[in-house]
XYZ file of C-alpha atoms in Angstrom:
570
model
C 9.896 11.735 33.559
C 9.436 14.579 31.066
C 7.607 17.710 32.232
C 5.571 20.032 30.039
C 5.931 23.776 30.164
C 2.817 24.254 32.320
C 4.126 21.898 35.024
C 2.158 18.774 33.975
C 4.013 15.500 33.543
C 3.569 13.132 30.597
C 1.863 10.629 32.878
C -0.662 13.262 33.983
C -1.833 13.673 30.424
C -1.658 10.072 29.261
C -3.407 8.463 32.231
C -6.538 10.564 32.211
C -8.211 13.034 34.552
C -7.586 13.528 38.228
C -11.214 14.391 38.868
C -14.528 13.821 37.106
C -17.837 15.405 37.952
C -19.692 12.152 37.408
C -18.149 9.601 39.762
C -20.351 6.775 38.485
C -18.961 6.965 34.970
C -15.505 8.174 35.920
C -13.938 4.741 36.231
C -15.099 3.651 32.777
C -13.987 6.850 31.096
C -10.585 6.732 32.789
C -9.901 3.408 31.143
C -10.120 4.613 27.553
C -10.520 8.378 27.421
C -8.346 11.349 28.149
C -10.500 14.075 29.680
C -8.984 17.539 30.146
C -8.562 19.462 33.320
C -10.041 22.939 33.074
C -6.654 24.604 33.372
C -4.863 22.327 30.960
C -3.354 23.894 27.853
C -0.280 24.063 25.706
C 2.676 26.208 26.676
C 2.992 29.371 24.669
C 6.420 28.417 23.407
C 5.105 25.214 21.869
C 2.219 27.046 20.254
C 4.484 29.481 18.516
C 6.851 26.794 17.309
C 4.272 24.856 15.327
C 3.592 25.694 11.671
C 0.263 27.306 10.930
C -0.198 25.917 7.459
C 0.467 22.787 5.462
C -0.843 19.252 5.669
C 1.137 18.508 8.800
C 0.360 21.741 10.570
C -1.174 21.344 14.000
C -3.271 24.238 15.245
C -3.040 25.427 18.836
C -5.401 23.768 21.262
C -7.503 25.958 23.470
C -7.510 25.179 27.161
C -11.252 25.615 27.248
C -12.047 22.879 24.729
C -14.860 20.799 26.207
C -13.951 17.408 24.761
C -10.324 17.442 23.656
C -7.105 17.556 25.590
C -3.449 17.463 24.609
C -1.446 14.285 24.419
C 2.274 14.059 24.934
C 3.011 16.005 21.771
C 0.547 18.763 22.508
C -1.811 17.482 19.823
C -5.559 17.423 20.320
C -6.943 13.991 21.125
C -10.147 12.642 22.564
C -9.277 9.047 23.368
C -6.056 7.173 24.029
C -4.085 6.096 20.955
C -5.018 2.454 21.578
C -8.599 3.447 20.760
C -8.023 5.926 17.933
C -5.592 3.813 15.891
C -8.029 0.890 15.309
C -10.648 3.387 14.105
C -8.144 4.918 11.682
C -7.126 1.446 10.495
C -10.662 0.876 9.168
C -10.131 3.475 6.459
C -6.680 2.214 5.527
C -7.988 -1.359 5.363
C -10.780 -0.325 2.986
C -8.399 1.654 0.800
C -6.034 -1.303 0.468
C -8.909 -3.717 -0.060
C -10.424 -1.683 -2.898
C -7.027 -1.454 -4.535
C -6.161 -5.177 -4.432
C -9.312 -7.256 -4.147
C -10.292 -6.933 -7.823
C -7.175 -8.800 -9.007
C -8.598 -12.313 -8.593
C -12.054 -11.182 -9.719
C -10.928 -9.905 -13.140
C -11.621 -13.181 -15.037
C -15.173 -13.318 -13.647
C -15.703 -9.643 -14.505
C -14.434 -10.168 -18.048
C -16.771 -13.106 -18.586
C -19.913 -11.341 -17.370
C -19.117 -7.955 -18.921
C -18.050 -9.543 -22.242
C -14.573 -7.970 -22.097
C -11.275 -9.328 -23.372
C -8.424 -10.321 -21.108
C -6.468 -7.242 -22.188
C -9.360 -4.787 -21.811
C -10.313 -5.958 -18.319
C -6.826 -4.973 -17.079
C -7.959 -1.360 -17.396
C -9.995 -1.927 -14.223
C -6.680 -1.844 -12.331
C -4.888 0.669 -14.524
C -7.664 3.273 -14.462
C -7.754 3.087 -10.667
C -4.046 3.857 -10.361
C -4.247 6.735 -12.859
C -6.952 8.512 -10.859
C -5.317 7.613 -7.552
C -2.122 9.504 -8.444
C -4.129 12.676 -9.058
C -6.095 12.342 -5.820
C -2.971 11.877 -3.698
C -1.468 15.172 -4.860
C -4.438 17.201 -3.616
C -4.981 15.266 -0.388
C -2.651 17.419 1.726
C -4.395 20.654 0.759
C -7.819 19.086 1.352
C -6.777 17.927 4.818
C -5.649 21.446 5.620
C -8.761 23.043 4.165
C -11.476 20.675 5.385
C -9.870 19.154 8.466
C -8.518 15.637 8.893
C -11.474 14.083 10.704
C -14.016 15.660 8.386
C -12.050 14.589 5.306
C -11.662 11.073 6.718
C -15.414 10.737 7.257
C -16.219 12.167 3.817
C -13.724 9.813 2.165
C -15.232 6.761 3.871
C -18.656 7.860 2.680
C -17.373 8.242 -0.878
C -15.740 4.797 -0.694
C -19.129 3.312 0.217
C -20.977 5.187 -2.552
C -18.449 4.372 -5.278
C -18.313 0.721 -4.163
C -22.076 0.540 -4.659
C -21.691 2.100 -8.108
C -18.977 -0.380 -9.097
C -21.198 -3.246 -7.994
C -24.046 -2.030 -10.228
C -21.893 -1.592 -13.378
C -23.467 -3.229 -16.420
C -20.580 -2.847 -18.879
C -16.846 -2.283 -18.891
C -17.047 1.453 -19.648
C -19.252 2.197 -16.645
C -17.080 0.012 -14.397
C -13.965 1.928 -15.472
C -15.663 5.244 -14.753
C -16.805 4.121 -11.303
C -13.362 2.706 -10.500
C -11.755 6.060 -11.323
C -14.241 7.757 -9.007
C -13.465 5.195 -6.333
C -9.757 6.006 -6.630
C -10.364 9.591 -5.438
C -11.221 8.676 -1.826
C -8.910 5.668 -2.142
C -5.968 7.997 -2.724
C -6.950 10.498 -0.039
C -7.506 8.015 2.781
C -3.872 6.775 3.200
C -2.550 10.344 3.540
C -5.258 11.297 6.032
C -4.809 8.091 8.025
C -1.061 8.354 8.547
C -1.400 12.068 9.343
C -3.972 11.226 12.018
C -1.766 8.472 13.431
C 1.224 10.782 13.786
C -0.868 13.648 15.123
C -2.744 11.635 17.753
C 0.129 9.465 19.004
C 2.760 10.551 21.563
C 6.337 10.119 20.281
C 7.227 7.355 22.736
C 4.257 5.286 21.500
C 4.839 5.909 17.798
C 6.509 2.524 17.188
C 3.677 0.370 18.600
C 1.064 2.693 17.081
C 2.516 2.419 13.580
C 2.857 -1.335 14.097
C -0.844 -1.615 14.943
C -1.709 0.693 12.065
C 0.535 -1.262 9.689
C -0.982 -4.609 10.692
C -4.429 -3.343 9.777
C -3.234 -1.737 6.566
C -1.229 -4.777 5.476
C -4.074 -7.185 6.233
C -6.011 -5.816 3.242
C -3.618 -6.929 0.469
C -2.725 -10.026 2.489
C -6.333 -11.229 2.774
C -7.543 -9.944 -0.609
C -6.912 -13.245 -2.478
C -8.984 -15.144 0.092
C -11.942 -12.730 0.002
C -11.835 -12.270 -3.758
C -11.602 -15.999 -4.460
C -14.503 -16.787 -2.138
C -16.756 -14.082 -3.597
C -16.038 -14.788 -7.262
C -16.072 -18.575 -7.098
C -18.894 -19.287 -4.657
C -21.038 -16.141 -4.903
C -20.847 -13.117 -7.230
C -17.955 -10.838 -8.172
C -20.118 -7.810 -7.375
C -19.821 -8.710 -3.684
C -16.162 -7.747 -3.994
C -17.447 -4.164 -3.934
C -20.638 -4.514 -1.885
C -18.838 -6.147 1.060
C -16.930 -2.934 1.837
C -20.073 -0.801 2.270
C -21.071 -1.886 5.821
C -17.431 -1.658 6.945
C -17.248 1.918 5.656
C -20.455 2.855 7.460
C -19.169 1.414 10.743
C -15.924 3.316 10.225
C -17.841 6.572 9.795
C -19.795 6.054 13.024
C -16.660 5.135 14.986
C -14.736 8.129 13.611
C -17.502 10.535 14.618
C -17.408 9.163 18.161
C -13.689 8.601 18.745
C -11.673 11.057 16.655
C -11.339 14.616 17.989
C -13.124 17.406 16.192
C -11.112 19.492 13.756
C -9.790 22.773 15.116
C -10.110 25.690 12.652
C -6.850 27.179 11.465
C -5.490 29.284 8.644
C -6.035 28.010 5.102
C -3.406 28.138 2.424
C -4.306 28.934 -1.203
C -4.707 26.130 -3.698
C -1.760 25.668 -6.049
C -3.722 25.199 -9.284
C -0.753 25.265 -11.730
C 1.078 22.637 -9.689
C -2.013 20.454 -9.429
C -2.636 20.597 -13.209
C 0.957 19.695 -14.032
C 0.987 16.808 -11.554
C -2.385 15.613 -12.867
C -0.887 15.392 -16.346
C 2.607 14.104 -15.567
C 1.889 11.367 -13.019
C -0.901 9.569 -14.952
C 1.174 9.771 -18.146
C 4.134 8.174 -16.382
C 2.055 5.442 -14.737
C 0.273 4.639 -18.010
C 3.578 4.405 -19.884
C 5.013 2.048 -17.282
C 1.855 -0.053 -17.133
C 1.449 -0.433 -20.903
C 5.074 -0.320 -22.018
C 5.355 -4.055 -22.511
C 1.961 -4.397 -24.192
C 2.313 -1.382 -26.493
C 6.114 -1.863 -26.968
C 8.565 0.516 -25.374
C 9.679 2.020 -28.678
C 6.148 2.731 -29.950
C 4.988 6.284 -30.534
C 2.337 6.027 -27.830
C 4.829 5.089 -25.123
C 7.424 7.625 -26.264
C 4.828 10.392 -26.321
C 3.572 9.460 -22.855
C 7.113 9.480 -21.467
C 7.838 12.839 -23.097
C 4.666 14.358 -21.636
C 5.446 12.888 -18.213
C 9.016 14.197 -18.122
C 8.063 17.697 -19.331
C 5.057 18.025 -17.014
C 6.885 16.765 -13.926
C 9.920 18.973 -14.626
C 7.613 21.986 -14.906
C 5.853 20.834 -11.719
C 9.136 20.906 -9.782
C 9.896 24.431 -11.024
C 6.408 25.648 -10.096
C 6.582 24.122 -6.620
C 10.015 25.614 -5.943
C 8.701 29.091 -6.712
C 5.275 28.756 -5.093
C 4.491 30.441 -1.773
C 2.060 27.624 -0.905
C 3.207 24.512 -2.811
C 1.135 21.352 -2.907
C 4.328 19.321 -2.488
C 7.458 20.662 -0.834
C 9.942 19.172 -3.310
C 12.836 20.289 -1.111
C 12.111 17.194 0.919
C 14.367 15.332 -1.521
C 17.290 17.244 -0.010
C 16.724 15.294 3.218
C 19.168 12.420 2.796
C 17.725 10.138 5.522
C 14.274 10.475 3.964
C 15.568 9.627 0.475
C 17.457 6.538 1.695
C 14.448 5.332 3.700
C 12.252 5.965 0.653
C 14.527 3.834 -1.543
C 14.425 1.018 1.012
C 10.640 1.279 1.201
C 10.338 0.925 -2.562
C 12.635 -2.104 -2.701
C 10.579 -3.706 0.044
C 7.318 -2.851 -1.706
C 8.591 -4.359 -4.972
C 9.139 -7.656 -3.155
C 5.646 -7.373 -1.689
C 4.016 -6.769 -5.078
C 5.955 -9.704 -6.568
C 4.725 -12.004 -3.784
C 1.043 -11.075 -4.034
C 1.128 -11.074 -7.854
C 3.291 -14.026 -8.894
C 2.516 -16.703 -6.312
C -1.302 -16.591 -6.794
C -0.799 -16.496 -10.593
C 1.489 -19.529 -10.409
C -1.014 -21.444 -8.300
C -3.912 -20.701 -10.629
C -2.196 -20.888 -14.022
C 0.413 -23.603 -13.530
C -0.917 -25.705 -10.670
C -4.553 -25.225 -11.784
C -5.985 -24.203 -8.405
C -9.284 -22.377 -8.106
C -9.288 -18.738 -6.870
C -10.818 -19.793 -3.539
C -8.245 -22.543 -3.006
C -5.494 -20.107 -3.952
C -6.744 -17.701 -1.288
C -6.654 -20.512 1.268
C -3.053 -21.365 0.378
C -2.069 -17.693 0.740
C -3.753 -17.419 4.153
C -0.712 -18.821 5.998
C 1.741 -16.251 4.562
C -0.848 -13.528 5.229
C -1.078 -14.418 8.926
C 2.716 -14.546 9.217
C 2.874 -11.184 7.504
C 0.398 -9.546 9.915
C 2.107 -11.056 12.973
C 5.510 -9.824 11.795
C 4.138 -6.313 11.295
C 2.853 -6.252 14.879
C 6.238 -7.392 16.174
C 8.073 -4.879 14.004
C 6.427 -1.967 15.832
C 7.956 -3.239 19.072
C 11.305 -3.855 17.345
C 11.375 -0.303 15.997
C 10.723 1.127 19.444
C 13.487 -1.046 20.925
C 16.203 -1.066 18.240
C 15.371 1.707 15.779
C 14.954 1.026 12.070
C 18.303 -0.246 10.772
C 18.523 -3.654 12.435
C 14.886 -4.703 11.753
C 15.303 -3.536 8.145
C 18.473 -5.579 7.726
C 16.782 -8.657 9.192
C 13.772 -8.084 6.951
C 15.802 -7.921 3.742
C 17.767 -11.002 4.804
C 14.555 -12.994 5.232
C 13.175 -11.654 1.938
C 16.334 -12.823 0.176
C 16.040 -16.283 1.739
C 12.340 -16.565 0.874
C 12.894 -15.367 -2.694
C 15.693 -17.897 -3.197
C 13.385 -20.659 -1.961
C 10.680 -19.474 -4.360
C 13.199 -19.470 -7.207
C 12.814 -23.290 -7.104
C 9.208 -23.017 -8.300
C 8.121 -25.782 -10.655
C 4.868 -27.488 -11.524
C 5.598 -30.428 -9.219
C 6.726 -28.368 -6.210
C 4.972 -29.687 -3.060
C 2.565 -27.128 -1.659
C 4.020 -27.156 1.887
C 7.370 -26.062 0.477
C 5.734 -23.229 -1.438
C 3.841 -22.094 1.665
C 7.020 -22.229 3.770
C 8.966 -20.145 1.246
C 6.115 -17.614 1.017
C 5.962 -17.398 4.819
C 9.687 -16.640 5.056
C 9.366 -13.896 2.448
C 6.235 -12.529 4.152
C 7.993 -12.452 7.522
C 10.811 -10.410 6.023
C 8.396 -7.905 4.493
C 6.470 -7.569 7.748
C 9.536 -7.138 9.956
C 11.114 -4.512 7.733
C 8.100 -2.525 6.581
C 7.032 -0.633 9.710
C 10.529 0.453 10.857
C 11.352 1.706 7.360
C 7.974 3.423 7.058
C 8.515 5.142 10.415
C 12.062 6.139 9.481
C 10.771 8.095 6.477
C 9.248 10.644 8.885
C 11.229 10.202 12.124
C 13.933 12.713 11.245
C 11.723 15.283 9.482
C 10.356 18.547 10.874
C 6.625 18.558 11.535
C 5.933 20.803 8.554
C 7.286 18.143 6.162
C 5.522 15.055 7.520
C 2.402 15.475 5.367
C 4.563 16.019 2.285
C 6.638 12.951 3.150
C 3.552 10.752 3.282
C 2.294 12.178 0.008
C 5.618 11.666 -1.762
C 5.983 8.161 -0.365
C 2.540 7.166 -1.635
C 3.162 8.588 -5.116
C 6.631 7.097 -5.472
C 5.368 3.797 -4.113
C 2.752 3.543 -6.852
C 5.114 4.563 -9.634
C 8.204 2.568 -8.693
C 6.295 -0.547 -7.653
C 4.545 -0.545 -11.029
C 7.856 0.010 -12.785
C 9.598 -2.690 -10.744
C 6.876 -5.244 -11.405
C 6.771 -4.557 -15.125
C 10.549 -4.574 -15.352
C 10.635 -8.003 -13.722
C 7.804 -9.129 -16.010
C 9.648 -7.856 -19.096
C 12.801 -9.746 -18.146
C 10.915 -12.950 -17.380
C 8.825 -12.669 -20.563
C 11.962 -12.411 -22.693
C 13.480 -15.316 -20.791
C 10.301 -17.371 -21.239
C 10.424 -16.817 -24.989
C 13.994 -18.122 -25.049
C 13.060 -21.097 -22.869
C 10.124 -21.939 -25.132
C 12.350 -21.734 -28.204
C 14.978 -23.960 -26.588
C 12.428 -26.596 -25.590
C 10.729 -26.479 -28.976
C 14.091 -27.157 -30.616
C 14.067 -30.550 -28.927
C 11.167 -31.562 -31.132
C 12.850 -31.288 -34.529
C 11.137 -32.106 -37.786
C 12.312 -34.013 -40.834
C 14.956 -36.690 -40.572
C 15.880 -35.592 -37.050
C 12.371 -35.911 -35.651
C 12.128 -37.766 -32.374
C 10.460 -41.172 -33.048
C 8.049 -40.535 -30.168
C 6.836 -37.359 -31.870
C 6.263 -39.248 -35.119
C 4.317 -41.910 -33.248
C 2.088 -39.232 -31.682
C 1.451 -37.651 -35.077
C 0.410 -40.969 -36.575
C -1.551 -42.599 -33.792
C -2.639 -39.911 -31.316
C -2.485 -36.304 -32.609
C -4.273 -35.050 -29.470
C -1.232 -36.069 -27.463
C 0.723 -33.331 -29.240
C -1.660 -30.762 -27.752
C -1.096 -32.188 -24.286
C 2.648 -32.137 -24.886
C 2.499 -28.492 -25.962
C 0.488 -27.602 -22.841
C 3.038 -29.362 -20.634
C 5.907 -27.482 -22.233
C 4.060 -24.154 -21.887
C 3.266 -24.767 -18.224
C 6.826 -25.700 -17.364
C 8.169 -22.644 -19.169
C 5.703 -20.435 -17.271
C 6.743 -21.936 -13.923
C 10.403 -21.381 -14.775
C 9.578 -17.762 -15.554
C 8.072 -17.242 -12.102
C 11.138 -18.895 -10.560
C 13.431 -16.521 -12.452
C 11.320 -13.558 -11.304
C 12.028 -14.426 -7.675
C 15.739 -14.633 -8.453
C 15.478 -10.979 -9.456
C 13.582 -10.241 -6.227
C 16.423 -11.895 -4.281
C 18.965 -9.654 -6.018
C 16.865 -6.574 -5.232
C 16.686 -7.639 -1.584
C 20.452 -8.020 -1.365
C 20.755 -4.443 -2.620
C 18.257 -3.384 0.059
C 20.287 -5.102 2.779
C 23.450 -3.294 1.658
C 21.676 0.083 1.720
C 20.239 -0.732 5.156
C 23.802 -0.960 6.498
C 24.232 2.781 5.932
C 23.827 4.484 9.299
C 22.690 7.930 8.200
C 19.161 6.932 7.196
C 18.240 5.408 10.551
C 16.418 7.652 12.981
C 15.410 6.055 16.276
C 12.006 7.081 17.673
C 11.991 10.103 19.944
C 11.924 9.388 23.645
C 9.749 11.013 26.220
C 12.597 11.108 28.691
């Protein structure tokens, strides 16, 4: 059993008080709360070792604090981690929900707001552009305002901006409100993971991140079901309104459960770095998002890429020479972090392909309604959440490498099964293949996510979360559009090959001539059949690419240097 510098054992801190003034309420409080002893405090050596600034800095805890004590890491906490993590999950769930739930609602939005299919895509794109800017400043805000205070403010802003989005009367106002909504949406993930790491003892980090991940993953997993139900049976505006009461409950719970922020030194705001990042990241994301639509060799895309490269290169130089950088870019010298980050992005690309292509196939090629599509995706979503919960235990038992290898193996198997997609594919087979792929994502995600911070010093954890979020948005967008570009080119070739079967002139198929003479409408039906089959083949080819990406992930997972097992209390 580990012993702290002041003579207290881990179990003394984690199991609650030895005496309470109020014996009638003592039993109840012991079950969930950690109440300090008057003499309890951090050893001086630990206080001096912790950084005083930065997003991951943890201020010293006074022994006279009336409501907070120190957990196994010496971090201030008010309740046990089994109570604080579900409260933190509320914010992460809302952030993920706001990011993904609009996907199935876009057709209904376009119809009511009189927008084209191309223009309505800006509802997603504008959100990601503003989100990248918000993420960069989240670490400084957490240091300046305090994590709990920033978490509560962000939940309040999510509720307000959701109400604004629901009241939008045209596309322009909806785009503006979505960009405003992205500000708290980008801040919340950084604050949430920082709170999880700060309020969880090292020996419980695996299960805590598993519980946190299950709540975070449930948002994109359940988004098709919620979105389809709201848009088909009710009103698309409920997509936004439904998050308001959840945000309000999250605010109340956070005020009760999360420990109050402890004042500490503030670092200056890196304005030049923030401006450069605010120019470079949105330019890069916009170029990747619109490259296929605007053509990669067009002046608009080339200019955006040039601006992105120049601004981000200048950003790196500014951060390297700043006394208080927004992002410690030296984190890329940490080889385990870089390898874990690459694995995380490969895994996230498979995730984005699953939640994007399978619902699109069901609605476009198999002609299912959005609500029915959400019902079909419910099974993979439940498998996904269950696997995430199990992966927290697996990480605590085996470390990150073996669960990651198993995860990529299952993703490869599921992607190969989905590469058999066709219009006539029985739905149980599609659900089974999606469940296998979902299980692989769930098993691998939490261990890899934990490995990105397990080997880092405390002063770099906030930066690691920030970098991971930014890279995740950029590379996932790039990966999805790269797969889409390849499949689009392949679809064009498939359509040309199938059209060549219906030659004209002397070589015309007699059945085609008969349709032209007796039933011209049948030619339209024939064209629709060919188009649908080509589209289904395109989705199948996309999952072949996902399988290849997963094989690469499995090979990288075999490298030992990236794996960092969770710290032990012993």
